[in-house]
Coordinates of N, CA and C in Angstrom, one line a residue:
Q1 N 47.4 -4.2 -57.3 CA 47.3 -2.9 -56.6 C 47.4 -3.0 -55.3
V2 N 48.2 -2.2 -54.6 CA 48.6 -2.3 -53.2 C 47.4 -1.6 -52.5
Q3 N 46.8 -2.4 -51.6 CA 45.6 -1.8 -50.7 C 45.8 -2.2 -49.4
L4 N 45.4 -1.4 -48.4 CA 45.3 -1.6 -47.0 C 43.7 -1.2 -46.7
V5 N 43.0 -2.1 -46.0 CA 41.7 -1.8 -45.6 C 41.6 -2.1 -44.1
E6 N 41.1 -1.1 -43.4 CA 41.0 -1.1 -41.9 C 39.5 -1.4 -41.6
S7 N 39.3 -2.1 -40.5 CA 37.9 -2.3 -40.0 C 38.0 -2.6 -38.5
G8 N 36.8 -2.5 -37.9 CA 36.7 -2.9 -36.5 C 36.4 -1.8 -35.6
G9 N 36.5 -0.5 -36.2 CA 36.1 0.5 -35.3 C 34.8 0.7 -34.9
G10 N 34.4 1.6 -33.9 CA 33.1 1.7 -33.4 C 33.1 2.4 -32.2
L11 N 31.8 2.4 -31.6 CA 31.7 3.2 -30.3 C 31.7 2.3 -29.2
V12 N 32.7 2.8 -28.2 CA 32.9 2.0 -27.0 C 32.9 2.7 -25.8
Q13 N 32.5 2.2 -24.7 CA 32.6 2.9 -23.5 C 33.9 3.0 -22.8
P14 N 34.4 3.9 -22.0 CA 35.6 3.9 -21.4 C 36.0 2.7 -20.7
G15 N 37.2 2.1 -20.8 CA 37.5 0.9 -20.3 C 37.2 -0.3 -21.1
G16 N 36.6 -0.2 -22.2 CA 36.2 -1.3 -23.2 C 37.3 -1.6 -24.1
S17 N 37.0 -2.5 -25.0 CA 38.0 -3.0 -26.0 C 37.6 -2.9 -27.4
L18 N 38.4 -2.8 -28.4 CA 38.2 -3.1 -29.7 C 39.3 -3.7 -30.4
R19 N 39.1 -4.5 -31.4 CA 40.2 -5.0 -32.2 C 40.1 -4.5 -33.6
L20 N 41.0 -3.8 -34.0 CA 41.1 -3.3 -35.4 C 41.8 -4.2 -36.2
S21 N 41.4 -4.3 -37.7 CA 42.1 -5.2 -38.5 C 42.5 -4.4 -39.7
C22 N 43.7 -4.7 -40.2 CA 44.3 -4.1 -41.4 C 44.5 -5.2 -42.4
A23 N 43.7 -5.4 -43.5 CA 43.9 -6.4 -44.4 C 44.6 -5.8 -45.7
A24 N 45.6 -6.6 -46.0 CA 46.5 -6.1 -47.0 C 46.4 -7.0 -48.3
S25 N 46.4 -6.2 -49.5 CA 46.3 -6.9 -50.8 C 47.5 -6.3 -51.7
G26 N 47.8 -7.1 -52.6 CA 48.8 -6.6 -53.6 C 50.2 -6.7 -53.2
F27 N 50.5 -7.0 -51.9 CA 51.8 -7.4 -51.4 C 51.7 -8.2 -50.3
A28 N 52.8 -8.8 -50.0 CA 52.9 -9.6 -48.8 C 53.3 -8.9 -47.7
L29 N 52.7 -9.2 -46.4 CA 53.0 -8.5 -45.2 C 54.4 -8.7 -44.7
D30 N 54.9 -9.9 -45.0 CA 56.2 -10.1 -44.5 C 57.4 -9.4 -45.1
V31 N 56.9 -8.5 -46.1 CA 58.1 -7.7 -46.7 C 58.0 -6.2 -46.4
Y32 N 56.9 -5.8 -45.5 CA 56.6 -4.5 -45.1 C 56.4 -4.4 -43.7
R33 N 56.9 -3.4 -43.0 CA 56.5 -3.0 -41.6 C 55.2 -2.5 -41.7
I34 N 54.3 -2.7 -40.8 CA 53.0 -2.0 -40.8 C 52.8 -1.1 -39.5
G35 N 52.6 0.1 -39.6 CA 52.3 1.1 -38.6 C 50.9 1.4 -38.4
W36 N 50.5 1.6 -37.2 CA 49.1 2.2 -36.9 C 49.2 3.6 -36.5
F37 N 48.3 4.4 -37.0 CA 48.4 5.9 -36.6 C 47.0 6.2 -36.3
R38 N 46.9 7.4 -35.7 CA 45.6 7.9 -35.5 C 45.5 9.5 -35.5
Q39 N 44.4 9.9 -35.8 CA 44.1 11.4 -35.9 C 42.9 11.8 -35.4
A40 N 43.0 12.7 -34.5 CA 41.6 13.3 -33.9 C 41.5 14.6 -34.5
P41 N 40.4 15.2 -34.7 CA 40.1 16.5 -35.3 C 40.9 17.6 -34.7
G42 N 41.4 18.3 -35.6 CA 42.3 19.5 -35.1 C 43.6 19.1 -34.6
K43 N 44.0 17.8 -34.6 CA 45.2 17.3 -34.1 C 46.0 16.7 -35.1
E44 N 47.5 16.7 -34.9 CA 48.4 16.1 -35.9 C 48.4 14.5 -35.7
R45 N 48.4 13.9 -36.9 CA 48.6 12.5 -36.9 C 49.7 11.9 -36.2
E46 N 49.4 10.9 -35.3 CA 50.4 10.4 -34.5 C 50.5 8.9 -34.8
G47 N 51.8 8.5 -34.6 CA 52.0 6.9 -34.7 C 51.8 6.4 -33.3
V48 N 51.0 5.3 -33.3 CA 50.8 4.5 -32.1 C 51.4 3.2 -31.9
S49 N 51.6 2.5 -33.0 CA 52.3 1.2 -32.9 C 52.9 0.7 -34.2
C50 N 53.7 -0.2 -34.2 CA 54.4 -0.6 -35.4 C 54.9 -2.0 -35.2
I51 N 54.8 -2.9 -36.3 CA 55.3 -4.2 -36.3 C 56.3 -4.4 -37.4
V52 N 57.4 -5.1 -37.2 CA 58.4 -5.2 -38.1 C 57.9 -6.2 -39.3
S53 N 58.5 -6.2 -40.4 CA 58.2 -7.1 -41.5 C 58.5 -8.4 -41.2
K54 N 59.7 -8.8 -40.6 CA 60.1 -10.1 -40.2 C 60.2 -10.3 -38.8
G55 N 59.6 -11.4 -38.3 CA 59.5 -11.5 -36.9 C 58.3 -10.9 -36.3
N56 N 58.3 -10.8 -35.0 CA 57.3 -10.2 -34.2 C 57.5 -9.1 -33.4
T57 N 58.7 -8.3 -33.6 CA 59.0 -7.3 -32.7 C 58.0 -6.2 -32.9
T58 N 57.5 -5.5 -31.8 CA 56.5 -4.6 -31.8 C 57.0 -3.4 -31.2
F59 N 56.4 -2.2 -31.5 CA 56.7 -0.9 -30.9 C 55.5 -0.2 -30.6
Y60 N 55.5 0.6 -29.5 CA 54.3 1.4 -29.1 C 54.7 2.8 -28.5
A61 N 53.8 3.7 -28.8 CA 53.9 5.0 -28.2 C 53.6 5.0 -26.7
D62 N 54.2 5.8 -26.0 CA 54.0 5.7 -24.6 C 52.6 5.9 -24.2
S63 N 51.7 6.6 -24.9 CA 50.4 6.8 -24.6 C 49.6 5.5 -24.6
V64 N 50.0 4.5 -25.3 CA 49.3 3.3 -25.4 C 49.9 2.1 -24.9
K65 N 51.2 2.2 -24.4 CA 51.9 1.0 -23.8 C 51.2 0.3 -22.8
G66 N 51.1 -1.0 -22.8 CA 50.3 -1.7 -21.9 C 48.8 -1.9 -22.1
R67 N 48.4 -1.2 -23.1 CA 46.9 -1.1 -23.4 C 46.6 -1.7 -24.8
F68 N 47.6 -1.4 -25.8 CA 47.4 -1.9 -27.1 C 48.4 -3.0 -27.5
T69 N 47.9 -3.8 -28.4 CA 48.8 -4.8 -28.7 C 48.7 -5.1 -30.3
V70 N 49.7 -5.1 -31.0 CA 49.7 -5.3 -32.4 C 50.2 -6.6 -32.8
S71 N 49.6 -7.3 -33.7 CA 50.0 -8.6 -34.1 C 49.9 -8.8 -35.7
R72 N 50.5 -9.9 -36.1 CA 50.5 -10.1 -37.6 C 50.0 -11.5 -37.8
D73 N 49.2 -11.7 -38.9 CA 48.9 -13.0 -39.3 C 49.2 -13.0 -40.7
N74 N 50.3 -13.5 -41.0 CA 50.8 -13.6 -42.5 C 50.0 -14.5 -43.4
A75 N 49.5 -15.5 -42.8 CA 48.7 -16.5 -43.7 C 47.3 -15.7 -44.2
K76 N 46.8 -14.8 -43.3 CA 45.8 -14.1 -43.6 C 46.0 -12.8 -44.3
N77 N 47.3 -12.4 -44.4 CA 47.7 -11.0 -44.8 C 47.0 -9.9 -44.1
T78 N 47.0 -10.1 -42.7 CA 46.2 -9.1 -41.9 C 47.0 -8.7 -40.6
V79 N 47.0 -7.6 -40.3 CA 47.6 -7.1 -39.0 C 46.5 -6.5 -38.2
Y80 N 46.6 -6.8 -36.9 CA 45.5 -6.6 -35.9 C 46.0 -5.6 -34.9
L81 N 45.2 -4.7 -34.3 CA 45.5 -3.8 -33.2 C 44.5 -4.1 -32.2
Q82 N 44.8 -4.8 -31.1 CA 43.9 -5.1 -30.1 C 44.0 -3.9 -29.0
M83 N 43.0 -3.1 -28.8 CA 42.9 -2.0 -28.0 C 42.1 -2.4 -26.6
D84 N 42.7 -2.2 -25.6 CA 42.1 -2.5 -24.3 C 42.2 -1.4 -23.3
S85 N 41.3 -1.3 -22.5 CA 41.3 -0.1 -21.4 C 41.2 1.2 -22.1
L86 N 40.4 1.3 -23.0 CA 40.2 2.5 -23.9 C 39.8 3.7 -23.1
R87 N 40.3 4.8 -23.5 CA 40.0 6.1 -22.7 C 39.5 7.1 -23.9
P88 N 38.7 8.0 -23.3 CA 38.2 9.0 -24.3 C 39.2 9.7 -25.2
E89 N 40.4 9.9 -24.7 CA 41.4 10.5 -25.5 C 42.0 9.5 -26.6
D90 N 41.5 8.4 -26.7 CA 41.9 7.5 -27.7 C 41.0 7.6 -28.9
T91 N 39.9 8.5 -28.8 CA 39.0 8.7 -29.9 C 39.8 9.4 -31.0
A92 N 39.6 8.7 -32.2 CA 40.4 9.2 -33.4 C 39.9 8.4 -34.5
V93 N 40.4 8.8 -35.7 CA 40.2 7.9 -36.9 C 41.6 7.1 -36.9
Y94 N 41.6 5.8 -36.9 CA 42.8 5.0 -37.0 C 43.1 4.4 -38.3
Y95 N 44.3 4.5 -38.7 CA 44.7 4.1 -40.0 C 45.9 3.2 -39.9
C96 N 46.0 2.3 -40.8 CA 47.1 1.4 -40.9 C 47.9 2.0 -42.2
A97 N 49.3 1.7 -42.2 CA 50.1 2.3 -43.2 C 51.4 1.4 -43.3
T98 N 52.1 1.6 -44.5 CA 53.4 1.0 -44.7 C 54.4 2.2 -44.6
P99 N 54.9 2.6 -43.5 CA 55.9 3.4 -43.4 C 57.2 2.9 -44.0
L100 N 57.9 4.0 -44.7 CA 59.1 3.5 -45.3 C 60.3 4.0 -44.5
F101 N 60.1 3.9 -43.2 CA 61.2 4.1 -42.1 C 61.1 3.3 -41.0
A102 N 62.0 3.3 -40.0 CA 62.0 2.4 -39.0 C 60.9 2.5 -38.1
C103 N 60.5 1.3 -37.5 CA 59.4 1.2 -36.5 C 59.6 2.2 -35.4
Q104 N 60.9 2.3 -34.9 CA 61.2 3.0 -33.8 C 60.8 4.5 -34.0
M105 N 61.0 4.9 -35.3 CA 60.6 6.2 -35.6 C 59.1 6.4 -35.7
V106 N 58.5 5.4 -36.1 CA 57.0 5.6 -36.2 C 56.3 5.9 -35.0
V107 N 56.8 5.4 -33.8 CA 56.3 5.8 -32.5 C 57.0 6.8 -31.8
G108 N 57.9 7.4 -32.5 CA 58.8 8.4 -31.8 C 58.3 9.9 -31.8
G109 N 57.1 10.0 -32.4 CA 56.6 11.4 -32.4 C 57.1 12.3 -33.4
R110 N 57.8 12.0 -34.4 CA 58.4 12.8 -35.4 C 58.2 12.2 -36.8
I111 N 57.0 12.2 -37.2 CA 56.7 11.5 -38.5 C 56.3 12.5 -39.6
R112 N 56.2 13.7 -39.3 CA 56.0 14.7 -40.3 C 57.0 14.7 -41.3
S113 N 56.8 14.6 -42.6 CA 57.8 14.6 -43.7 C 58.5 13.3 -43.9
K114 N 58.0 12.3 -43.1 CA 58.5 11.0 -43.4 C 57.8 10.3 -44.5
P115 N 58.5 9.5 -45.2 CA 57.9 8.8 -46.4 C 57.0 7.6 -46.0
F116 N 55.9 7.4 -46.7 CA 55.0 6.4 -46.6 C 54.7 5.6 -48.0
G117 N 54.4 4.4 -47.9 CA 54.0 3.8 -49.1 C 52.4 3.8 -49.2
S118 N 51.7 2.9 -48.7 CA 50.2 2.9 -48.7 C 49.6 3.3 -47.5
W119 N 48.4 3.8 -47.5 CA 47.5 4.2 -46.4 C 46.2 3.5 -46.6
G120 N 45.6 2.9 -45.6 CA 44.1 2.5 -45.5 C 43.2 3.7 -45.5
Q121 N 41.9 3.4 -45.6 CA 41.0 4.4 -45.5 C 40.6 5.1 -44.1
G122 N 40.9 4.4 -43.1 CA 40.7 4.8 -41.7 C 39.5 4.1 -41.3
T123 N 39.4 3.9 -39.9 CA 38.2 3.4 -39.3 C 38.0 4.3 -37.9
Q124 N 36.8 4.7 -37.6 CA 36.5 5.6 -36.6 C 36.4 4.9 -35.2
V125 N 37.2 5.3 -34.3 CA 37.1 4.8 -33.0 C 36.5 5.9 -32.0
T126 N 35.5 5.6 -31.4 CA 34.9 6.7 -30.4 C 34.8 6.1 -29.0
V127 N 35.4 6.6 -28.2 CA 35.4 6.1 -26.7 C 34.6 7.2 -25.9
S128 N 33.4 6.8 -25.6 CA 32.5 7.7 -24.8 C 31.5 7.1 -23.9
S129 N 31.1 7.7 -22.9 CA 30.0 7.2 -22.1 C 28.7 7.5 -22.6

């Protein structure tokens, strides 16, 4: 069974850091691109980052460029999202998923009606003083 499980969320002060993990099972990471998405209450889900299935090319939404870093460890079948310089507006539930469309589009702000494979259960990130 294809499964994605996020972990690593929590409460952090503004300016702090968190590292989220997305552990995959049932498939090999090197055949799927992995996207990170977030959704705050009352807001539409947005793509924040994406890493391609082959190699290490990464993409980021403008709102997180320079602060977030996505990486892949194929041996552990895990993708990470390192989040630095966190801001209150980063507060959301963060999900990893296997988008069935290009990484460029994941972070392009137009993901409604786009096809996805699997979703994780989400992990809460709260940035507050």
